[in-house]
Coordinates of N, CA, C and O in Angstrom, one line a residue:
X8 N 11.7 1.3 35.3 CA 12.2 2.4 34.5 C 11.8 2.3 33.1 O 11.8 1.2 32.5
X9 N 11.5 3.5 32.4 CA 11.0 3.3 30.9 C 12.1 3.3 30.2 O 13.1 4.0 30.2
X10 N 11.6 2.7 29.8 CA 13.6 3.0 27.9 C 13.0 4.2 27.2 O 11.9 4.1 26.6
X11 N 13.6 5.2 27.2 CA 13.6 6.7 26.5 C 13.5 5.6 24.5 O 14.3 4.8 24.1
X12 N 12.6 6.0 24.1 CA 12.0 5.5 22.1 C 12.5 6.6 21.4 O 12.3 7.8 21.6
X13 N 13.4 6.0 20.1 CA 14.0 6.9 19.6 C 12.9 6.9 18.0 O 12.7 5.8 17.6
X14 N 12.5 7.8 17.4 CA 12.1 7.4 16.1 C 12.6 6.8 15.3 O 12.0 5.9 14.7
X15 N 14.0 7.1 15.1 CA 14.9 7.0 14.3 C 15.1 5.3 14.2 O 15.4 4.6 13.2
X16 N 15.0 5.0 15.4 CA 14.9 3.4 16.0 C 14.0 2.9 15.4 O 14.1 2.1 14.5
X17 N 12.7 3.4 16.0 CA 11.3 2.3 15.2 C 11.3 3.0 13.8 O 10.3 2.8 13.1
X18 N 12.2 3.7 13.2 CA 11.9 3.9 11.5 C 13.1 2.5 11.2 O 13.0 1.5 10.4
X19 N 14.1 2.7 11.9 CA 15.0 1.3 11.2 C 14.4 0.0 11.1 O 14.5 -0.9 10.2
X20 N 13.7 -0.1 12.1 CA 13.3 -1.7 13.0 C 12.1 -1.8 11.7 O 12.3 -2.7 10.9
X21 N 11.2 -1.0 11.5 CA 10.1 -0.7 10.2 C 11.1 -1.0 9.1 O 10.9 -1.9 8.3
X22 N 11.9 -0.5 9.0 CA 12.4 -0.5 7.5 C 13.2 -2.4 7.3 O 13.2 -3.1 6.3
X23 N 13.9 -2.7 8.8 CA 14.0 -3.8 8.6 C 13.5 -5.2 8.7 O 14.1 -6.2 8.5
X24 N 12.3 -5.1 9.1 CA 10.8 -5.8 8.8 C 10.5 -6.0 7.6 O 10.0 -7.1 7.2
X25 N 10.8 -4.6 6.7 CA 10.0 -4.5 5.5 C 11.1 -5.6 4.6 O 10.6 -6.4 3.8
X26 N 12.4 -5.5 4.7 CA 13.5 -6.0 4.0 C 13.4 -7.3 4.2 O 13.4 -8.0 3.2
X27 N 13.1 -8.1 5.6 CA 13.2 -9.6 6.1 C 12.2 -10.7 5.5 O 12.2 -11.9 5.2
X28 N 10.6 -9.0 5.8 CA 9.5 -10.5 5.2 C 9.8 -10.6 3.5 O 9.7 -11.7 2.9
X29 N 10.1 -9.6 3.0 CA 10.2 -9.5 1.8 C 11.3 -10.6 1.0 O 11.3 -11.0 -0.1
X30 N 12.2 -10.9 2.1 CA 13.9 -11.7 1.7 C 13.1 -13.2 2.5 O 12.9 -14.2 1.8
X31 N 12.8 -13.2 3.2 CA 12.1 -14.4 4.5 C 10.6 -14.9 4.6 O 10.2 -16.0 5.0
X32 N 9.8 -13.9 4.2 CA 8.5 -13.9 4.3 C 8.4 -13.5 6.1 O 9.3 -13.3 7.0
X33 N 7.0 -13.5 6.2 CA 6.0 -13.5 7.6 C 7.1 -14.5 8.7 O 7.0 -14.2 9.9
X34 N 7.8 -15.4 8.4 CA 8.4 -16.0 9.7 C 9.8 -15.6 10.3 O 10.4 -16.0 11.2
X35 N 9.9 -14.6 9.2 CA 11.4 -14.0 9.5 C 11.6 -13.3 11.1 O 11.1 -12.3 11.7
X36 N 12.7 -14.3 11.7 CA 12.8 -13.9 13.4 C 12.7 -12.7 13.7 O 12.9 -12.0 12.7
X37 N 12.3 -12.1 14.9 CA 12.5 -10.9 15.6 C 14.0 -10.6 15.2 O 14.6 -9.9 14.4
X38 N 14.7 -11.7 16.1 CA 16.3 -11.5 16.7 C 16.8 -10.8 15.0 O 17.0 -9.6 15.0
X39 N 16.9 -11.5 13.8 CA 17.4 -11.2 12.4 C 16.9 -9.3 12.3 O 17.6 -8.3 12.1
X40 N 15.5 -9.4 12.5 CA 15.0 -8.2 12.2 C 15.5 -7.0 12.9 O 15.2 -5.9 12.4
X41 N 16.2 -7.1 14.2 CA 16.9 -6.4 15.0 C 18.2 -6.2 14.7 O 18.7 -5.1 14.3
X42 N 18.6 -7.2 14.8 CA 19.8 -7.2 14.0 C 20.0 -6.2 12.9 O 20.8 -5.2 13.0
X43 N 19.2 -6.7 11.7 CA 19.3 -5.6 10.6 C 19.0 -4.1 11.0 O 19.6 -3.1 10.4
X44 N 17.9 -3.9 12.2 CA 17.7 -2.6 12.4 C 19.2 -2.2 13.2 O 19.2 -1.0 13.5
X45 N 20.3 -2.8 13.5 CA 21.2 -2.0 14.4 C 20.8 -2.2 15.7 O 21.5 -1.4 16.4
X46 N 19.8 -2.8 16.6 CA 19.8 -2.6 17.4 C 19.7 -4.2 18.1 O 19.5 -5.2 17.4
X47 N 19.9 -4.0 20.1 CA 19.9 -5.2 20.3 C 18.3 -6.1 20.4 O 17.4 -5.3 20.9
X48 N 17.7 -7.4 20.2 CA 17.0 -7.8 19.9 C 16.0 -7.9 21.2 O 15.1 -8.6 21.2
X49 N 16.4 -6.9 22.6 CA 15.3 -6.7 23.7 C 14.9 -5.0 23.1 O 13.8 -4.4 23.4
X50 N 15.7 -4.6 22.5 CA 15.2 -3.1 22.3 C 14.1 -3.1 21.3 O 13.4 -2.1 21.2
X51 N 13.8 -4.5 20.6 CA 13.0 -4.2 19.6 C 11.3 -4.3 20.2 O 10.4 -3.6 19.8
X52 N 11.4 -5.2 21.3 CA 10.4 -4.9 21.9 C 9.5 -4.3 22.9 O 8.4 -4.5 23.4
X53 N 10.8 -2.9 23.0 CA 10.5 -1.9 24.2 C 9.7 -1.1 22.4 O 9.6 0.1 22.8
X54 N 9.4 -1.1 21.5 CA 9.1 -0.5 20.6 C 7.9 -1.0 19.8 O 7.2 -0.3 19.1
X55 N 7.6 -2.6 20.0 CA 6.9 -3.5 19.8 C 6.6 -4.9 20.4 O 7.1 -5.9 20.1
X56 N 5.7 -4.8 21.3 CA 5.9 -6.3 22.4 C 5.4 -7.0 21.9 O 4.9 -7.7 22.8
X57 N 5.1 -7.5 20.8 CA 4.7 -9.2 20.1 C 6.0 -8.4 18.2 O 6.3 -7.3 17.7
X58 N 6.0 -9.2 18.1 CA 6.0 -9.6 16.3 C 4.6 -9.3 15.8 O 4.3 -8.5 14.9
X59 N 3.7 -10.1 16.5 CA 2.4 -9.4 15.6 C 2.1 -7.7 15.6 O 1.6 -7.0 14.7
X60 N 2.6 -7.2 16.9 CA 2.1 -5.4 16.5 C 3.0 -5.1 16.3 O 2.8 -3.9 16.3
X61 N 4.8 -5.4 15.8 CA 5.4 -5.0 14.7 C 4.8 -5.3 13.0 O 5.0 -4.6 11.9
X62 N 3.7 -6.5 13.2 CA 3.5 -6.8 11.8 C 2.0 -5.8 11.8 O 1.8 -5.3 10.7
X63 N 1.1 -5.5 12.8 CA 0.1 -4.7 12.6 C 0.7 -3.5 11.9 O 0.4 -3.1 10.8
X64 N 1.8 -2.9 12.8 CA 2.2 -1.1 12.8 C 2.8 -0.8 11.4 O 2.8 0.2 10.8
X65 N 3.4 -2.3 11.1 CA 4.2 -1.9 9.9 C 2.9 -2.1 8.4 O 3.1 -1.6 7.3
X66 N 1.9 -2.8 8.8 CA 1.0 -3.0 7.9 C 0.2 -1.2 7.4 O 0.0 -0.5 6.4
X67 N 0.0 -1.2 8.9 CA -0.9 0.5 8.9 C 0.3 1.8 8.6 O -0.1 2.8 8.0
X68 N 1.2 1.8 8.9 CA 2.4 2.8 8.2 C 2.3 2.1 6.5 O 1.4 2.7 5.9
X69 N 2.8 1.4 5.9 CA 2.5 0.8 4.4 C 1.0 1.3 4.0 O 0.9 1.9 2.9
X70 N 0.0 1.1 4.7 CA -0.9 1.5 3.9 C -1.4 2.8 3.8 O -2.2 3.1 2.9
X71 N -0.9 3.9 5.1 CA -1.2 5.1 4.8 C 0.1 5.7 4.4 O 0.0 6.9 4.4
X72 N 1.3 5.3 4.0 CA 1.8 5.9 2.9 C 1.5 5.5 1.8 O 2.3 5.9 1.0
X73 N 0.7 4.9 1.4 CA 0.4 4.4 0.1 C -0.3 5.8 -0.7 O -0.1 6.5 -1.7
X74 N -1.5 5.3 0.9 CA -2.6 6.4 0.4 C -2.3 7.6 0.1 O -2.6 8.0 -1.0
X75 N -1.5 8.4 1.2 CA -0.7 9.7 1.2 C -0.5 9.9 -0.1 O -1.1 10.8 -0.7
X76 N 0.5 8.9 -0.9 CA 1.2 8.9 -2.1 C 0.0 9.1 -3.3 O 0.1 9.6 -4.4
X77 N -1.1 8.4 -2.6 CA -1.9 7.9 -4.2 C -2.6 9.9 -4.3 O -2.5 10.5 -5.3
X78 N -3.2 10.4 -3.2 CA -3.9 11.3 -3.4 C -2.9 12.6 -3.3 O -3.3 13.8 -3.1
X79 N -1.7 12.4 -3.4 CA -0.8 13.6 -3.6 C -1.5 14.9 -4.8 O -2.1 14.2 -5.6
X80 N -1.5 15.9 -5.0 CA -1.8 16.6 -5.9 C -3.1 16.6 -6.2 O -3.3 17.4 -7.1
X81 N -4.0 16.1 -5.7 CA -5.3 15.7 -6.4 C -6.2 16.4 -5.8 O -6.6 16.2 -4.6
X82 N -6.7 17.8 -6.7 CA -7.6 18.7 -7.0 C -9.4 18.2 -6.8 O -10.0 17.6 -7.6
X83 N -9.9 18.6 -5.2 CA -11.2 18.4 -5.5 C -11.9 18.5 -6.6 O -12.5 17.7 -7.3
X84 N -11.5 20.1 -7.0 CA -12.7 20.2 -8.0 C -12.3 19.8 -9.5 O -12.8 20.3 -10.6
X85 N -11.5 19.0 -9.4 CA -11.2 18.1 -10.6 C -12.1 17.3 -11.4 O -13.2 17.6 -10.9
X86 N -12.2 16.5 -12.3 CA -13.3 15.8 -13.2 C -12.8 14.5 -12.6 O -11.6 14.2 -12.4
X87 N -13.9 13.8 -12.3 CA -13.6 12.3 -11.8 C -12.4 11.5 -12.7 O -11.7 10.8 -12.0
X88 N -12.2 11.6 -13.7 CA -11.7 11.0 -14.5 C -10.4 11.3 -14.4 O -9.4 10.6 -14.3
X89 N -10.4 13.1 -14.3 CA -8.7 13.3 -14.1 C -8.0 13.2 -12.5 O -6.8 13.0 -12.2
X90 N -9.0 13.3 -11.8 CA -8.8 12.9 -10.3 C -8.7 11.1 -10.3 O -7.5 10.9 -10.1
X91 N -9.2 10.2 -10.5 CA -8.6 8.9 -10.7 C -7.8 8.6 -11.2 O -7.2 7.5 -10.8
X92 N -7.3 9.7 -12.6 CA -6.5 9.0 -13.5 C -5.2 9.5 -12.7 O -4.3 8.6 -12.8
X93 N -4.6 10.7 -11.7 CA -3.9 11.1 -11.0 C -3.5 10.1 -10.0 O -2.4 9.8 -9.8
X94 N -4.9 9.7 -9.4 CA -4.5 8.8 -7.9 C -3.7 7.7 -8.5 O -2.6 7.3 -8.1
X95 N -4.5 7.1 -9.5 CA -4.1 6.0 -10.5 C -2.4 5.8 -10.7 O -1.7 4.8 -10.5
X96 N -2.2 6.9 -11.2 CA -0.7 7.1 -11.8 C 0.1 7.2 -10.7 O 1.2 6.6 -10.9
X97 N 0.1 7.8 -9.5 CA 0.6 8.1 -7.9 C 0.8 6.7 -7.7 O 1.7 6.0 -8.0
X98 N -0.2 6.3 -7.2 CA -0.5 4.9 -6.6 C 0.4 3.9 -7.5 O 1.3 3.3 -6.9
X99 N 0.3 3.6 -8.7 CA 1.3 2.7 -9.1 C 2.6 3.2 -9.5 O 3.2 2.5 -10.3
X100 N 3.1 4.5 -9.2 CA 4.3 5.2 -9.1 C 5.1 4.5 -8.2 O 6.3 4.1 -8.2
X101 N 4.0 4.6 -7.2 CA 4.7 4.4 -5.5 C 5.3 2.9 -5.3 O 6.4 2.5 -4.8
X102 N 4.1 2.1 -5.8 CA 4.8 0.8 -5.8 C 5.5 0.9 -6.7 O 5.5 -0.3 -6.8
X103 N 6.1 1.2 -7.4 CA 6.9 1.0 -8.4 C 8.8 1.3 -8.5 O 9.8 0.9 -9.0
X104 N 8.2 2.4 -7.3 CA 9.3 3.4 -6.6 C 9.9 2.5 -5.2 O 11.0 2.6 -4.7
X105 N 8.9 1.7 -4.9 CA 9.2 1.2 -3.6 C 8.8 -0.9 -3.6 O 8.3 -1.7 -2.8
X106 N 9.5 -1.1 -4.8 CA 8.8 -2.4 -4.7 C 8.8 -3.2 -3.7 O 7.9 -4.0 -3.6
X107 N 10.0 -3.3 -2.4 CA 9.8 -4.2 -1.3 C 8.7 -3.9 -0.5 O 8.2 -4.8 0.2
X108 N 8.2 -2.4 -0.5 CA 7.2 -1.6 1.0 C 5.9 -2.7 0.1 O 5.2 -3.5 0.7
X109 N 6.0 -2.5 -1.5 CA 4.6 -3.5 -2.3 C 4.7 -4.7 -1.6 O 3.8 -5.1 -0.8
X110 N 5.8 -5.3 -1.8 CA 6.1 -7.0 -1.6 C 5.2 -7.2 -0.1 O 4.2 -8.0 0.1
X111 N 5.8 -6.2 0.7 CA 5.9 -6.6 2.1 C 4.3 -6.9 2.7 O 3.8 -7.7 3.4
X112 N 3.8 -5.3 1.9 CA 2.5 -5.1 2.0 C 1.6 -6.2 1.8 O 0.6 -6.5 2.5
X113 N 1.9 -6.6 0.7 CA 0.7 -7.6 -0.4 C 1.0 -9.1 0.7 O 0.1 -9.9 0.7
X114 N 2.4 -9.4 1.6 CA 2.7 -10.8 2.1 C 1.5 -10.2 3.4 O 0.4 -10.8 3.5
X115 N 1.7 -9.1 4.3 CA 1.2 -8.9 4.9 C -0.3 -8.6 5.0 O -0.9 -8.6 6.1
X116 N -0.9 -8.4 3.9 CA -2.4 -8.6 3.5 C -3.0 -10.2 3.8 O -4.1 -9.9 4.3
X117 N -2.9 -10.8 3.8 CA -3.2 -11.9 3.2 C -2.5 -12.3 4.8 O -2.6 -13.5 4.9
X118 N -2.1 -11.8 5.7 CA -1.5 -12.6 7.0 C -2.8 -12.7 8.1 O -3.8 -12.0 7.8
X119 N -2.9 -13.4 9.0 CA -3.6 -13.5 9.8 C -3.3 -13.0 10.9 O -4.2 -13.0 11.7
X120 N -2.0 -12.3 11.3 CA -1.3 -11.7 12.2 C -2.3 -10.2 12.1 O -2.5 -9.6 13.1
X121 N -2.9 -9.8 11.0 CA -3.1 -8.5 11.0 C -4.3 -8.1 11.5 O -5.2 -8.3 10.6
X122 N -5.0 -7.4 12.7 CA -5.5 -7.8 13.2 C -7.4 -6.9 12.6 O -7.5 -5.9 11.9
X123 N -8.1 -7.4 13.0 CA -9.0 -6.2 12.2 C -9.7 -4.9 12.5 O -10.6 -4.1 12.0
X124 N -8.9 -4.8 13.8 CA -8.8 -3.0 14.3 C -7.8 -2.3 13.6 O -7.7 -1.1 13.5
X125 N -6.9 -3.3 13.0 CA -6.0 -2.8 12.5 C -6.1 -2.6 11.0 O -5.1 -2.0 10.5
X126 N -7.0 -3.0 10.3 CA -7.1 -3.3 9.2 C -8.6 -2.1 8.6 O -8.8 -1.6 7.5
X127 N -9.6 -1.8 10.1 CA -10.3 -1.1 10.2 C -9.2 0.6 9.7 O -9.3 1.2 8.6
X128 N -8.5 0.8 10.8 CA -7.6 1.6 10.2 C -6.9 1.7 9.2 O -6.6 2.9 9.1
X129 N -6.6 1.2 8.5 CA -6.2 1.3 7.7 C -6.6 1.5 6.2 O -6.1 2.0 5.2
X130 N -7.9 1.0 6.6 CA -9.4 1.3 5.7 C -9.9 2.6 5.8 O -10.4 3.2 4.8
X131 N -9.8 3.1 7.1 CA -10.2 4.7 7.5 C -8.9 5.6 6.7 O -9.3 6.7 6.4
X132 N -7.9 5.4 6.5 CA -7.1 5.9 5.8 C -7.0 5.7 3.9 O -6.4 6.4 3.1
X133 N -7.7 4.7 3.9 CA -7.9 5.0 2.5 C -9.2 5.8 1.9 O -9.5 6.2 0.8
X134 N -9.7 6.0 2.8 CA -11.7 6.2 2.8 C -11.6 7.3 1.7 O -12.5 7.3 0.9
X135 N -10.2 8.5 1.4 CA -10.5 9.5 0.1 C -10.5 8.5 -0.8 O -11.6 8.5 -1.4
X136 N -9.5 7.4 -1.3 CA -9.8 6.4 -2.6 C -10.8 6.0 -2.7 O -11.4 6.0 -3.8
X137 N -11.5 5.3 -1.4 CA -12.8 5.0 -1.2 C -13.8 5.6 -1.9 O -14.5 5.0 -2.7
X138 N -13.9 7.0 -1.6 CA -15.1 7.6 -2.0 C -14.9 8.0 -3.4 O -15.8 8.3 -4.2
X139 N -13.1 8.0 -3.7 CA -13.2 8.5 -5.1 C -13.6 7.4 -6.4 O -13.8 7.4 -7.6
X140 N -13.4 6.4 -5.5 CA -13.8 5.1 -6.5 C -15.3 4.8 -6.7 O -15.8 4.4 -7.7
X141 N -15.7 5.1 -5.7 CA -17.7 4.8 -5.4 C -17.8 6.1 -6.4 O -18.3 5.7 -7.4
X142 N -17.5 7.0 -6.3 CA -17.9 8.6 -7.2 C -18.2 8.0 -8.3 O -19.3 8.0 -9.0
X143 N -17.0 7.2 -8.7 CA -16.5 6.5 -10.4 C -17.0 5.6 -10.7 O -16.9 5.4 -11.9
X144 N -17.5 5.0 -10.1 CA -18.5 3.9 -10.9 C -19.8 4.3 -10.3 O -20.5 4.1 -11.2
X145 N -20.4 4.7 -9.5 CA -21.7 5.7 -9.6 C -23.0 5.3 -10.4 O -24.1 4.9 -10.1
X146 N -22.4 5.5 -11.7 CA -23.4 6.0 -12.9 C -22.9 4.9 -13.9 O -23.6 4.6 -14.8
X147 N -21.4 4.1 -13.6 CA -21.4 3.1 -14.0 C -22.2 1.7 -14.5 O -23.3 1.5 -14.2
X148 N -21.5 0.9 -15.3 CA -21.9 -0.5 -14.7 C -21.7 -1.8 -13.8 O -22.4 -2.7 -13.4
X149 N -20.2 -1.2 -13.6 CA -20.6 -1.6 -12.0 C -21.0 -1.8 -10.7 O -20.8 -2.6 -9.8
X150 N -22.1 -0.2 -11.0 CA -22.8 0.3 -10.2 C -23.7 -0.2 -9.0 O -23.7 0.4 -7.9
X151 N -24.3 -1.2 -9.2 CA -24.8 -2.2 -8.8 C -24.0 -3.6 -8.1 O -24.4 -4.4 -7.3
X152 N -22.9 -3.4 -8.6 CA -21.9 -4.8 -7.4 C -21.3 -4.2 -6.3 O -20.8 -3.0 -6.2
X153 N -21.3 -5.0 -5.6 CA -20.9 -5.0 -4.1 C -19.2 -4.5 -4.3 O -18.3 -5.1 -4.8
X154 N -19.2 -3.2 -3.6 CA -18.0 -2.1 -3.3 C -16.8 -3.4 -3.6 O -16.1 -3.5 -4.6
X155 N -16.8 -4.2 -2.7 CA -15.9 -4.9 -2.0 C -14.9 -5.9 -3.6 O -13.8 -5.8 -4.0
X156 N -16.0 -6.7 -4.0 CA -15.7 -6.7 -5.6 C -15.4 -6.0 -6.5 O -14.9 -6.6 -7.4
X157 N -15.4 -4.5 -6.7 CA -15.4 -3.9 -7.4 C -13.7 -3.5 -7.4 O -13.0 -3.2 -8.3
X158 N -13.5 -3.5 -5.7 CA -11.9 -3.2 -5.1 C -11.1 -4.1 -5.6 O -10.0 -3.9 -6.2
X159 N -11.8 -5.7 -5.3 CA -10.4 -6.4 -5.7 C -10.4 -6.9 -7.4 O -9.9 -8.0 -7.8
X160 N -11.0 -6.0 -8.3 CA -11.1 -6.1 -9.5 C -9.8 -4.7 -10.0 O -8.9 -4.7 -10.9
X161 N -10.0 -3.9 -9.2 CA -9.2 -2.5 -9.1 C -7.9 -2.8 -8.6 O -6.9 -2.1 -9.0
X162 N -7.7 -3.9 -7.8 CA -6.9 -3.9 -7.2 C -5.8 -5.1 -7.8 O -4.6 -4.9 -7.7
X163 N -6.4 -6.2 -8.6 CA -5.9 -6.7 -9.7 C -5.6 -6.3 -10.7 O -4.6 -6.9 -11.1
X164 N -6.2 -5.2 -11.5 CA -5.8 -4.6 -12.2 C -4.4 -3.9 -12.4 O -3.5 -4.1 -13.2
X165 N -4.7 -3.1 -11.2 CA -3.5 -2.5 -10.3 C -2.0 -3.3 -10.4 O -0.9 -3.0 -10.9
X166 N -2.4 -4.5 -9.6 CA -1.1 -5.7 -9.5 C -0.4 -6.0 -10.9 O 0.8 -6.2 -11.1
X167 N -1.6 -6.0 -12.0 CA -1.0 -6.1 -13.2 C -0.5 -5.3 -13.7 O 0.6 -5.7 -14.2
X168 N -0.7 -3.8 -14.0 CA -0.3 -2.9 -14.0 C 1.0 -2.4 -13.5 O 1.5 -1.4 -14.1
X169 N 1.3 -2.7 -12.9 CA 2.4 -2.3 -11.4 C 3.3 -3.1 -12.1 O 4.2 -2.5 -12.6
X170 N 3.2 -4.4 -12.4 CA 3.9 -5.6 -12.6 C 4.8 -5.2 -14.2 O 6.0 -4.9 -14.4
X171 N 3.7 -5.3 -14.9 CA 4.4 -4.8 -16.2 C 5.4 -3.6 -16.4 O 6.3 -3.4 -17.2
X172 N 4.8 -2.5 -15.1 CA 5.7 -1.1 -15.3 C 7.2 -1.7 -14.7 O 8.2 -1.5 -15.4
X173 N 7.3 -2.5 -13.7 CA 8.3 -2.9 -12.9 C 9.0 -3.3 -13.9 O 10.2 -3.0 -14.0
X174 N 8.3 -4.4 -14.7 CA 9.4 -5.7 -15.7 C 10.0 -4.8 -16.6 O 11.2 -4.8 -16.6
X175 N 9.1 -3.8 -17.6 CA 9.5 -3.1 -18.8 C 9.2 -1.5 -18.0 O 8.1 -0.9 -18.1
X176 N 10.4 -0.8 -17.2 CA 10.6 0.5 -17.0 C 10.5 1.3 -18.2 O 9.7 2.3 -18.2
X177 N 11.4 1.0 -19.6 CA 11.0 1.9 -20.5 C 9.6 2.1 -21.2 O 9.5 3.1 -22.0
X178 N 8.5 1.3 -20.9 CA 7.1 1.6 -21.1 C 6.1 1.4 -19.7 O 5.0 1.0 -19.7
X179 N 6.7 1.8 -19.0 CA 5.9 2.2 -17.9 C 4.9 3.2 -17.7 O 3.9 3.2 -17.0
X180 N 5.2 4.5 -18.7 CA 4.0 5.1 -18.8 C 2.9 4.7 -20.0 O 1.7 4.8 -19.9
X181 N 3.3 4.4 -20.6 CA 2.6 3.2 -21.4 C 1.7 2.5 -20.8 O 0.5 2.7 -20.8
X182 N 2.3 1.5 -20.1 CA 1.2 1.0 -19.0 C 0.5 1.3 -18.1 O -0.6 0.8 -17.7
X183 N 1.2 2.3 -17.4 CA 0.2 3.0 -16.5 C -1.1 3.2 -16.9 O -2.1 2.9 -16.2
X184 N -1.2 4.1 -18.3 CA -2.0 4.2 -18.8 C -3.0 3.5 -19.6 O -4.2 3.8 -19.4
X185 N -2.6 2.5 -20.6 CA -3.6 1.1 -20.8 C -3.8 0.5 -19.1 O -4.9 0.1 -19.1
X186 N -3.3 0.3 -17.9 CA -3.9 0.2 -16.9 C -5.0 0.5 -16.5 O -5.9 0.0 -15.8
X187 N -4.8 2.0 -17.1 CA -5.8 3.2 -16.6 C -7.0 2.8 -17.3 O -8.1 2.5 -16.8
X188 N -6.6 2.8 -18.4 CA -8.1 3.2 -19.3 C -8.8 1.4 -19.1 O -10.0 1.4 -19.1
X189 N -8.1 0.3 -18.8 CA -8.7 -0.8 -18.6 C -9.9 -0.5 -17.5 O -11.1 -0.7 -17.7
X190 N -9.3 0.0 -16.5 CA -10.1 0.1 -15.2 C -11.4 1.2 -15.5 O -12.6 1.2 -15.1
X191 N -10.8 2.3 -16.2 CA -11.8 3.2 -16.4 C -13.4 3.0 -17.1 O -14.4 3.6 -16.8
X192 N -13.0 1.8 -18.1 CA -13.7 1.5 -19.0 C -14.8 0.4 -18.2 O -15.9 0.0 -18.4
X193 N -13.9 -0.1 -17.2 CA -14.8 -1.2 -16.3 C -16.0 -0.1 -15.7 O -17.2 -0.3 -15.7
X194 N -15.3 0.9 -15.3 CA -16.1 1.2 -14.0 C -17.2 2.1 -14.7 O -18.4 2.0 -14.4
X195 N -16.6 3.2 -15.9 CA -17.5 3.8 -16.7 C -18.4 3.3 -17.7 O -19.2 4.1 -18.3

């Protein structure tokens, strides 16, 4: 007999994943994480049958709301610069707005649990940043280094950026923007 899946269920059991690795890291039990969702600890895996494809699903939900978040509002026929400087400002909004989904995200990057079909997708979901970033350094001096460097220079920046808005809320647009123009100046 199948167990009737409630959304509402795999949105708690997700939300309390995100709370455990964040409080526990990556080893935080099923049973705790059930628990926190309200539910009993066999229902969690009529919804997810390893820990690892609760840690894939919740990896690829985090990263396409990220994306979702980063390209909200953002006008094709915009000028590269105000189309980045948008995703830019979105994007460290979100973490900013959501610092455990960041925490959880950045522990789960770096996990080996995550698998790289899973990671392929999640790549396939960022591919508009993707391409708005390749647009942006283009004609750059960047131009010439390997994409993949160029991300985790972006993506550093980013962390720093994020970080400072988080510590000092009252200059957070402040930094968003010396974030911005740091990166911009890399890439242009």
């Amino acid at each position: 007999m199948t167990r009737v899946r409630s959304d509402d269920k795999r949105s708690a059991i997700l939300a309390a994943a995100t709370q455990l690795i964040v409080a526990q890291g990556l080893s935080a039990p099923t049973m705790r994480i059930a628990k926190e969702a309200g539910i009993p600890n066999g229902s969690l895996f009529t919804y997810f049958p390893t820990k690892a494809d609760l840690f894939n699903q919740l990896y690829l939900e985090l990263k396409s709301e990220m994306a979702v978040a980063a390209i909200e509002g953002v006008q094709e026929s915009e000028f590269s610069r105000e189309k980045f400087f948008k995703v830019w400002r979105n994007w460290t909004q979100w973490a900013v707005s959501f610092p455990d989904k960041r925490k959880a995200l950045s522990q789960l990057n770096v996990s080996d649990a995550i698998t790289p079909e899973t990671r392929a997708a999640a790549h396939k979901a960022m591919r508009p940043l993707g391409a708005l970033m390749e647009d942006c350094r283009a004609a750059g001096p960047m131009s010439k280094v390997p994409m993949g460097f160029v991300a985790l220079l972006l993506n550093s920046a980013a962390d720093a950026t994020m970080d400072f808005m988080s510590q000092e809320p009252k200059h957070a647009r402040k930094h968003c923007m010396d974030g911005f123009d740091a990166v911009w100046r890399m890439m242009m």
